[in-house]
Amino acid sequence: MSTVRVTGARKTYPSRPPVVALDGVDLTIAAGTLAVVLGESGSGKTTLLRALAGFERLDDGTIELGERTVSSRTLTVAPERRRVGIVPQDGSLFPHLTVAANVAYGLGRGRRRGTDRRVVELLGMVGLDGYADRYPHQLSGGQQQRVAVARALAPEPDVVLLDEPFAALDATLRGRLRGDVAAALRAAGATALLVTHDPAEAMSMADQLAVMRAGQVVQTGTTRDVYLHPVDVAAARALGEVVTLPATAAAGVAHTAIGAVAAEVTLAGAAQVLVRPEQLTLANGDAGHPATVVSVEFQGHDVLVDVMVGGVLVRGRWPASAEPRPGATVAVSLSGDPLLVVPEYIDSQGIADVGIDLSRSP
Amino acid sequence: MTRTGLPVRRPRPPIALSIGGLAACALVCLPIVYIAVRATDRGWAPVRATLWRPRTLDLVENTVGLALAVSLAAVVLGVGAAWLVACTDLPGRRVLRVALAMPLAMPSYVAGWAWIGWRPELAGFRGAALVLVSISYPYVYLPVLGALRRADPGLAEVARVAGRRPLTVFFTVTVRQVRPAIVAGVLLVGLYTMSEFGAVATMRYETLTRVIYQSYQASFDRTPAAVLGCLLVAVTAVPLVLAVRWGAAGRVDRAGPGAARRRPVVQLGAWRWPAFLAGWGLIVAVFAVPAGNLVRWVRRGSSSTTWGEVTGAFGTTLWISAVAAAATVAIATPVAVLAARHPGRLSTWSVWTAYAGHALPGVVVALSLVFFGVRYAGPLYQRTPMLVAAYVVMFLSLAIGAIQAAVAHSSPALEQVAASLGDRPVSVWRRVTVPLALPGFGSAATLVFIAVAKELPATLLLRPIGIDTLATRLWSHTDAQQFAAAAPFAAALVLVAALPTAVLTRAQLEDPT
C-alpha cells in the first residue's frame, strides 16, 4: 500500500496531427484509498493508467509510487518492477491457464499451484470458490473479471489499476460486481485507481473522484463535493443530469422564473443557474411557481415530468402514484443551493443553452 | 480511443530480436550474393560466352513456356476445384476438400517417375507440364478456397437478386473477390515451375534447372553453371516483381467481417454428379495414377530391393528433416516476432528477404553453398550443417508465415498483464507467448519437415558423402531406369509426406478464420 503521486505528467503521441493525451496531469491518491478517474473517450484517462502501469513513457512530469519515482522525463521503470496490478477492460485472462493458474501467475515460483493458500483465499474473496480448475472460456464475463481482480491482487501490489473493468458487462451484473470488487480492494488494503466514463460507477465506488478532460484533471474531491460543487459546467455535466435556468443577475442575486439564488456580486446581466433535476420540486397546489405540464414519461418507480415555467422547459420527478396529465397546472419550486451560477454562455452549436440538457438525459 | 483493451506501443524491438532478424537476412542473402560473385570471378568473358550461346535462349524459352502453360492450367483447375468445394452442394465436398490438397504430398520426381514408367512416350514438354500441373495446382486451390470462405457472400447474393445467372455471377463477382488469392497462387506456381528440378529431370525436358545441374556434374569448369544460376534467378525475379506490383494494387478480398453469415450454396442441379465425377477424376488423375503405378512397381520390385536400404534411407530422411525443421523454426522465430509485434522497416525487409529465399531455385542455393563451402568453409563442405543451411534458406518463409500468424493471434495485452504481475520479458515469452503460439510453431515445423523430406536438388548436391535420403536413393535408381528398385523408396517418401500434409490441411480448413 502506498501513496500515488502524479506531478505535471505530459504525454503526446507523435501521430499526424500529434495527439496530446496528458497535458500536465496532477493527481495524488492517498494510500489505501480507491480513486476513480472519470472522463470521456479521449480525455486521457486510459493513457494516465497506462503511464502508471509503465506501458507508456512520459514526455515530462513524474510518477511516484510511495517513496519510489517510477516515471520521469529520463526514467521509466519497467512494468514488471513496479509492483502494480492491472485489471484490463476485457479481463485479458491467460486462455491457456486455469483460473487458479491465472491467479497464481504473479506469485513466486514455489507458490504457483492451485492449492496455494493465497490462491484459495483470493478466489474466496471474489466469490469464486470451486472454480479453480475451470478455464477462462468456461466462465461468464463477470466471472472472468472477478478472476482478473484476484489475479491482480495476488502478488500484493502497491497499487491496483482498473481500466473500465465493468464496461463490457450488462447493467445488473455491473452493479453487483462493483460492490464486490470495491470490497475486495478494501479488504486487500490496496491503493486503487479505476478509470471509467460511467458517472454511476464513479459515484458508487470512489473514495476520491478526479474528473479528467482534454488531458487534464479539472477537479478532484469526494463524489459529494464534485456532484454538488462542480468547478465548471462540464464538470457538473460529467457527474449527472443538469437543468439550466436562465436568470438575470444583479447585486449578488440571480433571479430565475422559479426563484432567486445567491450569485457573485460581480455578476450582472444575463446569467444561468445550474441545478440538479432533483432540486426542482413539483407539487399540486400553489406552494411554488405555477407551471404547465408538457409531457410525462413513466419510469416505474416515478415519472419524469417536463413542465413549462416562465417560458423555460424544465424537468422534475414525481411519484408514480399520482402522475399529472399533460396540460395540468402544477407548482414548481427550487430547493438547496445551485451547482453554479455563471454568465450566459453559448454552446458549441451556437444556441443559448437553456432548460433541459437533453444530451445528458438517462 | 482504446476500446480494445491495452494496445501495444513499443517504440523499438529488443536488441536480441533485431540481431536475430538481421542474422536470418544475412543467411538468406549469402547464396544470392555469392552465386553472382562466383559467376563473375573469372571476368566477364566466360559470362558472355555462356549467355550468348543459342542454347541458352532455348533454355529460357523452355523454362518460361513451361511456367506459363503450367500456371494457366493450375489456375483453371485450382479455382474451379475451390469453387466446387466451397460454394456448391457437391456431394462429399468435405472429404474432397482435403483430398484435393493431397498432391502437395507427392514429390515431383515421384510423380514424374510413375508417369514415365507407365507411359514412356510422355517424356518431354507434355509429360513435364502434366506432372507439374498435377502437383502444383494446390498452390492456387488452397489460397482461393480460403479467400472464398472469407469473402462477403452478400455481393454474390445481390448479383443474383439483380437477375444474373449463377455462372455470370461466378465470373463477374466471385472471381474478382478472390483475385488477390489467385495472383498469389499463380505466383507460387510460376516460381515453382521455373525452379523445379525433379519433374523436368525425370521427364527429360531441358530447362535451366536441369541443365545447371548437368553442367555442374559433367564438367570441371563450373563457371557456366554459376552463370546460368544467375540467369535463372533473374528469370524468377520477373514474376516476383510483377506480383508485388499487382498484389499492392489488388487488395480487395478483405471485405469486412462478413464471416458470421452462412454462405449460400449454389445448387448444381443436374450438374451435381458430373461435377462430382470431375472432382474425383482430378484426384484420380493427379494422385491415384502415380500412386497406382507406385504400388505396381513395389510389388514387382520387392524381390530386387534390400529393405535394409529402405529403412536406412527412411531413418535418414526423418532425422535430416527433423533437424532442418527445428533449425528453420529457430531462425524464423525472431523474424516472425518482429513482423507480428514490431512492424517496421527491419521486419519488412527480413520477411521479404525470406520470401526471396523461397523463390530461389534449390539448384542455385545448393550450387552457391557448394562454391562457398569449397572456398571458405572447407570443414563444413558436404557436412550436415551446410545441407541444413540450404534448407533454412529455401524454407524459412514457410516457417515465418505460420509463426507470425500465431504470434499475432495472441494478444499483446496478455503480455502486458503478465509484465505488470512482475514477470520478466523472457519469462513472459516462455509462460504466455510461446504456449499460446504453440500450434503455429507446430504447423511451421510440419511445413518445413514436408518440404525438406521432398527436396531433391539441394540434397543431391550438398548431402554428406555416404548419406542417402529417400529422395536421393530414388533419384539414383530412376537415373539408371531401375523403376522397380526405386518403388519402395518412392512409396516410403509419399508416406512420410502425405500424413503430415493431410493433418495440416485438415487443421487449416477447419480453422474458422
mmCIF file of C-alpha atoms in Angstrom, chain A residues 25-357:
data_model
loop_
_atom_site.group_PDB
_atom_site.id
_atom_site.type_symbol
_atom_site.label_atom_id
_atom_site.label_comp_id
_atom_site.label_asym_id
_atom_site.label_seq_id
_atom_site.Cartn_x
_atom_site.Cartn_y
_atom_site.Cartn_z
ATOM 1 C CA VAL A 25 -1.806 15.949 -15.010
ATOM 2 C CA ASP A 26 -1.538 16.397 -11.230
ATOM 3 C CA LEU A 27 -3.139 13.746 -9.050
ATOM 4 C CA THR A 28 -2.487 12.369 -5.577
ATOM 5 C CA ILE A 29 -4.137 9.198 -4.322
ATOM 6 C CA ALA A 30 -3.890 8.588 -0.565
ATOM 7 C CA ALA A 31 -2.556 5.184 0.475
ATOM 8 C CA GLY A 32 -5.240 2.520 0.749
ATOM 9 C CA THR A 33 -7.995 4.507 -0.945
ATOM 10 C CA LEU A 34 -9.890 3.909 -4.168
ATOM 11 C CA ALA A 35 -9.695 6.808 -6.604
ATOM 12 C CA VAL A 36 -11.851 6.981 -9.709
ATOM 13 C CA VAL A 37 -10.831 8.979 -12.763
ATOM 14 C CA LEU A 38 -13.939 9.970 -14.670
ATOM 15 C CA GLY A 39 -13.666 11.184 -18.231
ATOM 16 C CA GLU A 40 -15.000 10.752 -21.707
ATOM 17 C CA SER A 41 -13.255 8.864 -24.516
ATOM 18 C CA GLY A 42 -10.122 10.722 -25.493
ATOM 19 C CA SER A 43 -9.851 12.613 -22.200
ATOM 20 C CA GLY A 44 -6.517 10.910 -21.498
ATOM 21 C CA LYS A 45 -7.657 8.687 -18.634
ATOM 22 C CA THR A 46 -6.500 5.445 -20.238
ATOM 23 C CA THR A 47 -3.129 6.982 -21.093
ATOM 24 C CA LEU A 48 -2.770 8.046 -17.463
ATOM 25 C CA LEU A 49 -3.463 4.463 -16.365
ATOM 26 C CA ARG A 50 -1.000 3.047 -18.890
ATOM 27 C CA ALA A 51 1.659 5.515 -17.760
ATOM 28 C CA LEU A 52 1.100 4.410 -14.153
ATOM 29 C CA ALA A 53 1.466 0.780 -15.204
ATOM 30 C CA GLY A 54 4.693 1.555 -17.081
ATOM 31 C CA PHE A 55 3.362 0.783 -20.566
ATOM 32 C CA GLU A 56 3.850 4.392 -21.698
ATOM 33 C CA ARG A 57 6.822 6.708 -21.219
ATOM 34 C CA LEU A 58 6.131 10.247 -20.027
ATOM 35 C CA ASP A 59 7.389 13.194 -22.053
ATOM 36 C CA ASP A 60 7.572 15.212 -18.859
ATOM 37 C CA GLY A 61 6.496 15.142 -15.210
ATOM 38 C CA THR A 62 6.888 12.421 -12.620
ATOM 39 C CA ILE A 63 5.019 9.478 -11.163
ATOM 40 C CA GLU A 64 5.845 8.395 -7.632
ATOM 41 C CA LEU A 65 4.615 5.203 -6.013
ATOM 42 C CA GLY A 66 5.250 5.641 -2.282
ATOM 43 C CA GLU A 67 8.885 6.716 -1.948
ATOM 44 C CA ARG A 68 9.890 5.482 -5.412
ATOM 45 C CA THR A 69 9.924 7.622 -8.545
ATOM 46 C CA VAL A 70 8.890 5.199 -11.299
ATOM 47 C CA SER A 71 8.418 7.613 -14.223
ATOM 48 C CA SER A 72 10.077 10.852 -15.143
ATOM 49 C CA ARG A 73 11.413 12.523 -18.229
ATOM 50 C CA THR A 74 14.552 10.404 -18.092
ATOM 51 C CA LEU A 75 13.377 7.261 -16.339
ATOM 52 C CA THR A 76 10.683 4.677 -16.945
ATOM 53 C CA VAL A 77 10.754 1.738 -14.549
ATOM 54 C CA ALA A 78 9.687 -1.441 -16.394
ATOM 55 C CA PRO A 79 6.150 -2.686 -15.647
ATOM 56 C CA GLU A 80 7.446 -5.865 -14.007
ATOM 57 C CA ARG A 81 9.412 -3.843 -11.431
ATOM 58 C CA ARG A 82 6.594 -1.507 -10.358
ATOM 59 C CA ARG A 83 4.508 -3.741 -8.130
ATOM 60 C CA VAL A 84 1.387 -2.550 -9.894
ATOM 61 C CA GLY A 85 -1.561 -4.822 -10.624
ATOM 62 C CA ILE A 86 -3.800 -4.229 -13.603
ATOM 63 C CA VAL A 87 -7.370 -5.280 -14.419
ATOM 64 C CA PRO A 88 -7.968 -4.661 -18.136
ATOM 65 C CA GLN A 89 -11.344 -3.853 -19.623
ATOM 66 C CA ASP A 90 -11.791 -7.305 -21.158
ATOM 67 C CA GLY A 91 -10.121 -9.207 -18.312
ATOM 68 C CA SER A 92 -7.331 -10.485 -20.566
ATOM 69 C CA LEU A 93 -7.125 -13.787 -18.708
ATOM 70 C CA PHE A 94 -4.478 -16.187 -19.979
ATOM 71 C CA PRO A 95 -6.619 -18.534 -22.093
ATOM 72 C CA HIS A 96 -4.244 -21.481 -21.743
ATOM 73 C CA LEU A 97 -4.235 -21.433 -17.929
ATOM 74 C CA THR A 98 -6.861 -22.483 -15.398
ATOM 75 C CA VAL A 99 -8.480 -19.978 -13.073
ATOM 76 C CA ALA A 100 -6.126 -20.992 -10.274
ATOM 77 C CA ALA A 101 -3.060 -20.764 -12.520
ATOM 78 C CA ASN A 102 -4.193 -17.341 -13.727
ATOM 79 C CA VAL A 103 -4.495 -16.083 -10.150
ATOM 80 C CA ALA A 104 -1.173 -17.695 -9.207
ATOM 81 C CA TYR A 105 0.673 -16.244 -12.237
ATOM 82 C CA GLY A 106 2.300 -13.408 -10.320
ATOM 83 C CA LEU A 107 3.178 -15.465 -7.239
ATOM 84 C CA GLY A 108 6.661 -16.789 -6.571
ATOM 85 C CA ARG A 109 7.893 -19.907 -8.313
ATOM 86 C CA GLY A 110 7.031 -22.290 -5.481
ATOM 87 C CA ARG A 111 3.506 -20.998 -4.960
ATOM 88 C CA ARG A 112 2.007 -21.406 -8.406
ATOM 89 C CA ARG A 113 -0.037 -24.481 -7.599
ATOM 90 C CA GLY A 114 -3.783 -24.001 -7.494
ATOM 91 C CA THR A 115 -3.848 -25.333 -3.950
ATOM 92 C CA ASP A 116 -1.744 -22.481 -2.594
ATOM 93 C CA ARG A 117 -3.399 -20.813 0.387
ATOM 94 C CA ARG A 118 -3.204 -17.373 -1.201
ATOM 95 C CA VAL A 119 -4.977 -18.561 -4.367
ATOM 96 C CA VAL A 120 -7.780 -20.221 -2.381
ATOM 97 C CA GLU A 121 -8.153 -17.144 -0.210
ATOM 98 C CA LEU A 122 -8.335 -14.772 -3.199
ATOM 99 C CA LEU A 123 -10.841 -16.919 -5.087
ATOM 100 C CA GLY A 124 -12.975 -16.877 -1.939
ATOM 101 C CA MET A 125 -12.609 -13.102 -1.716
ATOM 102 C CA VAL A 126 -14.012 -12.607 -5.233
ATOM 103 C CA GLY A 127 -16.716 -15.228 -4.720
ATOM 104 C CA LEU A 128 -15.338 -17.944 -6.976
ATOM 105 C CA ASP A 129 -14.661 -20.855 -4.599
ATOM 106 C CA GLY A 130 -14.803 -24.087 -6.548
ATOM 107 C CA TYR A 131 -13.867 -22.528 -9.879
ATOM 108 C CA ALA A 132 -10.120 -23.144 -9.534
ATOM 109 C CA ASP A 133 -9.878 -25.780 -12.248
ATOM 110 C CA ARG A 134 -12.052 -24.098 -14.866
ATOM 111 C CA TYR A 135 -10.610 -22.449 -17.957
ATOM 112 C CA PRO A 136 -11.422 -18.824 -18.846
ATOM 113 C CA HIS A 137 -13.632 -19.814 -21.792
ATOM 114 C CA GLN A 138 -15.850 -21.729 -19.356
ATOM 115 C CA LEU A 139 -16.604 -18.564 -17.358
ATOM 116 C CA SER A 140 -19.112 -15.770 -17.877
ATOM 117 C CA GLY A 141 -17.885 -12.222 -18.487
ATOM 118 C CA GLY A 142 -18.493 -11.234 -14.868
ATOM 119 C CA GLN A 143 -16.671 -14.288 -13.530
ATOM 120 C CA GLN A 144 -13.732 -13.529 -15.814
ATOM 121 C CA GLN A 145 -13.498 -10.027 -14.360
ATOM 122 C CA ARG A 146 -13.563 -11.464 -10.835
ATOM 123 C CA VAL A 147 -10.633 -13.707 -11.755
ATOM 124 C CA ALA A 148 -8.811 -10.727 -13.257
ATOM 125 C CA VAL A 149 -9.237 -8.820 -9.979
ATOM 126 C CA ALA A 150 -8.000 -11.794 -7.937
ATOM 127 C CA ARG A 151 -5.023 -12.187 -10.275
ATOM 128 C CA ALA A 152 -4.099 -8.512 -9.945
ATOM 129 C CA LEU A 153 -4.315 -8.687 -6.134
ATOM 130 C CA ALA A 154 -2.370 -11.953 -5.762
ATOM 131 C CA PRO A 155 1.206 -10.584 -5.626
ATOM 132 C CA GLU A 156 0.040 -7.938 -3.100
ATOM 133 C CA PRO A 157 0.802 -4.981 -5.370
ATOM 134 C CA ASP A 158 1.242 -1.465 -4.008
ATOM 135 C CA VAL A 159 -1.309 -0.144 -6.492
ATOM 136 C CA VAL A 160 -4.130 -1.764 -8.463
ATOM 137 C CA LEU A 161 -5.217 -0.159 -11.748
ATOM 138 C CA LEU A 162 -8.642 -0.949 -13.211
ATOM 139 C CA ASP A 163 -9.356 0.033 -16.823
ATOM 140 C CA GLU A 164 -13.142 0.289 -17.201
ATOM 141 C CA PRO A 165 -13.383 -3.212 -15.777
ATOM 142 C CA PHE A 166 -17.178 -3.415 -15.929
ATOM 143 C CA ALA A 167 -17.834 -1.728 -19.277
ATOM 144 C CA ALA A 168 -18.448 -4.963 -21.153
ATOM 145 C CA LEU A 169 -20.959 -6.347 -18.637
ATOM 146 C CA ASP A 170 -24.726 -5.978 -18.504
ATOM 147 C CA ALA A 171 -26.268 -3.483 -16.098
ATOM 148 C CA THR A 172 -27.433 -5.837 -13.316
ATOM 149 C CA LEU A 173 -24.150 -7.699 -13.169
ATOM 150 C CA ARG A 174 -22.228 -4.444 -13.233
ATOM 151 C CA GLY A 175 -23.950 -3.167 -10.106
ATOM 152 C CA ARG A 176 -23.247 -6.314 -8.102
ATOM 153 C CA LEU A 177 -19.674 -6.639 -9.302
ATOM 154 C CA ARG A 178 -18.867 -3.014 -8.422
ATOM 155 C CA GLY A 179 -19.728 -3.597 -4.805
ATOM 156 C CA ASP A 180 -17.843 -6.894 -4.616
ATOM 157 C CA VAL A 181 -14.727 -5.511 -6.288
ATOM 158 C CA ALA A 182 -14.679 -2.398 -4.108
ATOM 159 C CA ALA A 183 -14.979 -4.669 -1.067
ATOM 160 C CA ALA A 184 -12.180 -6.939 -2.270
ATOM 161 C CA LEU A 185 -9.904 -3.945 -2.908
ATOM 162 C CA ARG A 186 -10.596 -2.543 0.561
ATOM 163 C CA ALA A 187 -10.072 -5.922 2.174
ATOM 164 C CA ALA A 188 -6.702 -6.150 0.449
ATOM 165 C CA GLY A 189 -5.876 -2.639 1.614
ATOM 166 C CA ALA A 190 -4.544 -1.756 -1.822
ATOM 167 C CA THR A 191 -4.331 1.739 -3.238
ATOM 168 C CA ALA A 192 -6.511 1.567 -6.336
ATOM 169 C CA LEU A 193 -7.230 3.687 -9.371
ATOM 170 C CA LEU A 194 -10.205 2.961 -11.578
ATOM 171 C CA VAL A 195 -10.876 4.805 -14.829
ATOM 172 C CA THR A 196 -14.371 4.966 -16.244
ATOM 173 C CA HIS A 197 -16.717 7.096 -18.294
ATOM 174 C CA ASP A 198 -19.756 5.995 -16.263
ATOM 175 C CA PRO A 199 -20.737 8.550 -13.555
ATOM 176 C CA ALA A 200 -22.865 5.992 -11.685
ATOM 177 C CA GLU A 201 -19.867 3.675 -11.456
ATOM 178 C CA ALA A 202 -17.656 6.537 -10.341
ATOM 179 C CA MET A 203 -20.026 7.615 -7.578
ATOM 180 C CA SER A 204 -20.716 4.126 -6.267
ATOM 181 C CA MET A 205 -17.049 3.221 -5.916
ATOM 182 C CA ALA A 206 -14.892 6.274 -5.365
ATOM 183 C CA ASP A 207 -13.310 7.404 -2.118
ATOM 184 C CA GLN A 208 -11.884 10.163 -4.208
ATOM 185 C CA LEU A 209 -13.037 11.333 -7.604
ATOM 186 C CA ALA A 210 -10.970 13.030 -10.300
ATOM 187 C CA VAL A 211 -12.630 14.480 -13.367
ATOM 188 C CA MET A 212 -10.417 14.446 -16.463
ATOM 189 C CA ARG A 213 -10.899 16.466 -19.614
ATOM 190 C CA ALA A 214 -8.585 17.153 -22.557
ATOM 191 C CA GLY A 215 -5.566 15.650 -20.828
ATOM 192 C CA GLN A 216 -6.006 17.483 -17.548
ATOM 193 C CA VAL A 217 -7.523 16.735 -14.159
ATOM 194 C CA VAL A 218 -10.047 19.553 -13.805
ATOM 195 C CA GLN A 219 -11.402 18.688 -10.372
ATOM 196 C CA THR A 220 -10.723 16.267 -7.526
ATOM 197 C CA GLY A 221 -12.627 15.652 -4.333
ATOM 198 C CA THR A 222 -15.164 13.351 -2.769
ATOM 199 C CA THR A 223 -18.032 12.379 -5.025
ATOM 200 C CA ARG A 224 -20.356 14.525 -2.917
ATOM 201 C CA ASP A 225 -18.102 17.573 -3.379
ATOM 202 C CA VAL A 226 -17.837 17.146 -7.103
ATOM 203 C CA TYR A 227 -21.532 16.370 -7.553
ATOM 204 C CA LEU A 228 -22.749 19.329 -5.519
ATOM 205 C CA HIS A 229 -19.956 21.846 -6.165
ATOM 206 C CA PRO A 230 -18.577 21.316 -9.665
ATOM 207 C CA VAL A 231 -15.886 23.751 -10.780
ATOM 208 C CA ASP A 232 -17.479 24.385 -14.145
ATOM 209 C CA VAL A 233 -20.373 23.455 -16.385
ATOM 210 C CA ALA A 234 -18.592 20.489 -17.959
ATOM 211 C CA ALA A 235 -17.650 19.038 -14.577
ATOM 212 C CA ALA A 236 -21.264 19.451 -13.480
ATOM 213 C CA ARG A 237 -22.437 17.505 -16.507
ATOM 214 C CA ALA A 238 -19.793 14.806 -16.128
ATOM 215 C CA LEU A 239 -21.494 13.522 -12.985
ATOM 216 C CA GLY A 240 -25.166 13.672 -13.941
ATOM 217 C CA GLU A 241 -28.103 15.466 -15.409
ATOM 218 C CA VAL A 242 -28.173 19.264 -15.159
ATOM 219 C CA VAL A 243 -31.058 21.704 -15.535
ATOM 220 C CA THR A 244 -30.055 25.127 -16.779
ATOM 221 C CA LEU A 245 -32.292 28.035 -15.773
ATOM 222 C CA PRO A 246 -31.948 31.427 -17.464
ATOM 223 C CA ALA A 247 -31.561 34.201 -14.961
ATOM 224 C CA THR A 248 -30.877 37.881 -14.534
ATOM 225 C CA ALA A 249 -28.152 38.730 -12.053
ATOM 226 C CA ALA A 250 -27.713 41.921 -10.120
ATOM 227 C CA ALA A 251 -26.181 42.845 -6.778
ATOM 228 C CA GLY A 252 -25.315 39.331 -5.719
ATOM 229 C CA VAL A 253 -28.675 37.808 -6.584
ATOM 230 C CA ALA A 254 -29.713 35.856 -9.708
ATOM 231 C CA HIS A 255 -33.442 35.852 -10.450
ATOM 232 C CA THR A 256 -34.931 32.863 -12.299
ATOM 233 C CA ALA A 257 -38.511 32.018 -13.231
ATOM 234 C CA ILE A 258 -38.779 29.862 -10.138
ATOM 235 C CA GLY A 259 -36.988 31.901 -7.570
ATOM 236 C CA ALA A 260 -33.867 33.819 -6.710
ATOM 237 C CA VAL A 261 -30.487 32.363 -5.718
ATOM 238 C CA ALA A 262 -27.288 33.896 -4.416
ATOM 239 C CA ALA A 263 -24.698 34.863 -7.023
ATOM 240 C CA GLU A 264 -21.325 36.541 -7.049
ATOM 241 C CA VAL A 265 -21.533 40.264 -6.577
ATOM 242 C CA THR A 266 -19.577 40.918 -9.764
ATOM 243 C CA LEU A 267 -22.053 39.008 -11.890
ATOM 244 C CA ALA A 268 -24.509 41.271 -13.700
ATOM 245 C CA GLY A 269 -26.947 40.886 -16.578
ATOM 246 C CA ALA A 270 -27.943 37.680 -18.357
ATOM 247 C CA ALA A 271 -26.827 34.621 -16.397
ATOM 248 C CA GLN A 272 -27.553 30.937 -15.974
ATOM 249 C CA VAL A 273 -28.285 28.923 -12.873
ATOM 250 C CA LEU A 274 -27.374 25.247 -12.945
ATOM 251 C CA VAL A 275 -29.228 22.818 -10.691
ATOM 252 C CA ARG A 276 -29.753 19.062 -10.484
ATOM 253 C CA PRO A 277 -33.236 17.824 -11.531
ATOM 254 C CA GLU A 278 -33.948 16.565 -8.029
ATOM 255 C CA GLN A 279 -33.633 20.131 -6.737
ATOM 256 C CA LEU A 280 -36.788 21.032 -8.643
ATOM 257 C CA THR A 281 -39.790 20.093 -6.528
ATOM 258 C CA LEU A 282 -43.072 19.613 -8.357
ATOM 259 C CA ALA A 283 -46.310 19.507 -6.393
ATOM 260 C CA ASN A 284 -50.060 20.033 -6.702
ATOM 261 C CA GLY A 285 -51.421 23.203 -5.247
ATOM 262 C CA ASP A 286 -49.845 26.623 -5.217
ATOM 263 C CA ALA A 287 -46.767 26.203 -2.995
ATOM 264 C CA GLY A 288 -44.399 27.418 -5.704
ATOM 265 C CA HIS A 289 -44.368 28.928 -9.136
ATOM 266 C CA PRO A 290 -47.219 27.838 -11.423
ATOM 267 C CA ALA A 291 -46.102 25.667 -14.322
ATOM 268 C CA THR A 292 -47.852 23.809 -17.164
ATOM 269 C CA VAL A 293 -47.208 20.095 -17.623
ATOM 270 C CA VAL A 294 -45.936 19.474 -21.177
ATOM 271 C CA SER A 295 -45.226 15.749 -21.121
ATOM 272 C CA VAL A 296 -44.963 12.827 -18.726
ATOM 273 C CA GLU A 297 -42.626 9.869 -19.049
ATOM 274 C CA PHE A 298 -43.435 6.765 -16.998
ATOM 275 C CA GLN A 299 -40.314 5.255 -15.421
ATOM 276 C CA GLY A 300 -41.692 2.707 -12.998
ATOM 277 C CA HIS A 301 -40.568 3.950 -9.610
ATOM 278 C CA ASP A 302 -41.523 7.506 -10.548
ATOM 279 C CA VAL A 303 -42.397 9.669 -13.543
ATOM 280 C CA LEU A 304 -40.328 12.323 -15.302
ATOM 281 C CA VAL A 305 -42.392 15.426 -15.861
ATOM 282 C CA ASP A 306 -41.447 18.225 -18.264
ATOM 283 C CA VAL A 307 -43.103 21.495 -17.348
ATOM 284 C CA MET A 308 -43.086 24.958 -18.892
ATOM 285 C CA VAL A 309 -42.460 27.703 -16.393
ATOM 286 C CA GLY A 310 -41.870 31.318 -17.351
ATOM 287 C CA GLY A 311 -41.044 30.306 -20.932
ATOM 288 C CA VAL A 312 -38.478 27.720 -19.872
ATOM 289 C CA LEU A 313 -38.836 23.945 -20.174
ATOM 290 C CA VAL A 314 -37.631 22.169 -17.004
ATOM 291 C CA ARG A 315 -37.748 18.560 -15.928
ATOM 292 C CA GLY A 316 -38.558 17.169 -12.495
ATOM 293 C CA ARG A 317 -39.530 13.912 -10.834
ATOM 294 C CA TRP A 318 -42.938 12.984 -9.458
ATOM 295 C CA PRO A 319 -44.219 9.939 -7.582
ATOM 296 C CA ALA A 320 -45.745 7.443 -9.991
ATOM 297 C CA SER A 321 -48.825 7.004 -7.799
ATOM 298 C CA ALA A 322 -50.318 10.394 -8.735
ATOM 299 C CA GLU A 323 -48.957 11.323 -12.125
ATOM 300 C CA PRO A 324 -50.248 14.615 -13.573
ATOM 301 C CA ARG A 325 -51.878 14.905 -17.008
ATOM 302 C CA PRO A 326 -50.276 16.974 -19.768
ATOM 303 C CA GLY A 327 -51.844 20.422 -19.686
ATOM 304 C CA ALA A 328 -52.411 20.409 -15.928
ATOM 305 C CA THR A 329 -51.073 23.233 -13.792
ATOM 306 C CA VAL A 330 -48.631 22.322 -11.027
ATOM 307 C CA ALA A 331 -46.405 24.255 -8.664
ATOM 308 C CA VAL A 332 -42.606 24.153 -9.079
ATOM 309 C CA SER A 333 -40.068 25.296 -6.543
ATOM 310 C CA LEU A 334 -36.325 25.197 -6.119
ATOM 311 C CA SER A 335 -34.610 23.654 -3.107
ATOM 312 C CA GLY A 336 -30.979 23.654 -1.986
ATOM 313 C CA ASP A 337 -28.062 25.643 -3.377
ATOM 314 C CA PRO A 338 -27.469 25.746 -7.127
ATOM 315 C CA LEU A 339 -24.431 23.949 -8.567
ATOM 316 C CA LEU A 340 -23.214 27.014 -10.358
ATOM 317 C CA VAL A 341 -24.310 30.488 -11.326
ATOM 318 C CA VAL A 342 -22.493 31.571 -14.475
ATOM 319 C CA PRO A 343 -22.743 34.282 -17.118
ATOM 320 C CA GLU A 344 -24.921 33.241 -20.061
ATOM 321 C CA TYR A 345 -22.867 31.070 -22.375
ATOM 322 C CA ILE A 346 -23.291 29.817 -25.870
ATOM 323 C CA ASP A 347 -22.803 26.122 -26.505
ATOM 324 C CA SER A 348 -20.919 24.622 -29.379
ATOM 325 C CA GLN A 349 -23.998 24.563 -31.614
ATOM 326 C CA GLY A 350 -24.324 28.334 -31.208
ATOM 327 C CA ILE A 351 -27.599 28.026 -29.331
ATOM 328 C CA ALA A 352 -28.106 29.650 -25.964
ATOM 329 C CA ASP A 353 -28.271 26.650 -23.670
ATOM 330 C CA VAL A 354 -31.321 26.844 -21.508
ATOM 331 C CA GLY A 355 -33.744 24.487 -19.866
ATOM 332 C CA ILE A 356 -33.253 20.766 -20.014
ATOM 333 C CA ASP A 357 -29.931 19.382 -21.019
#
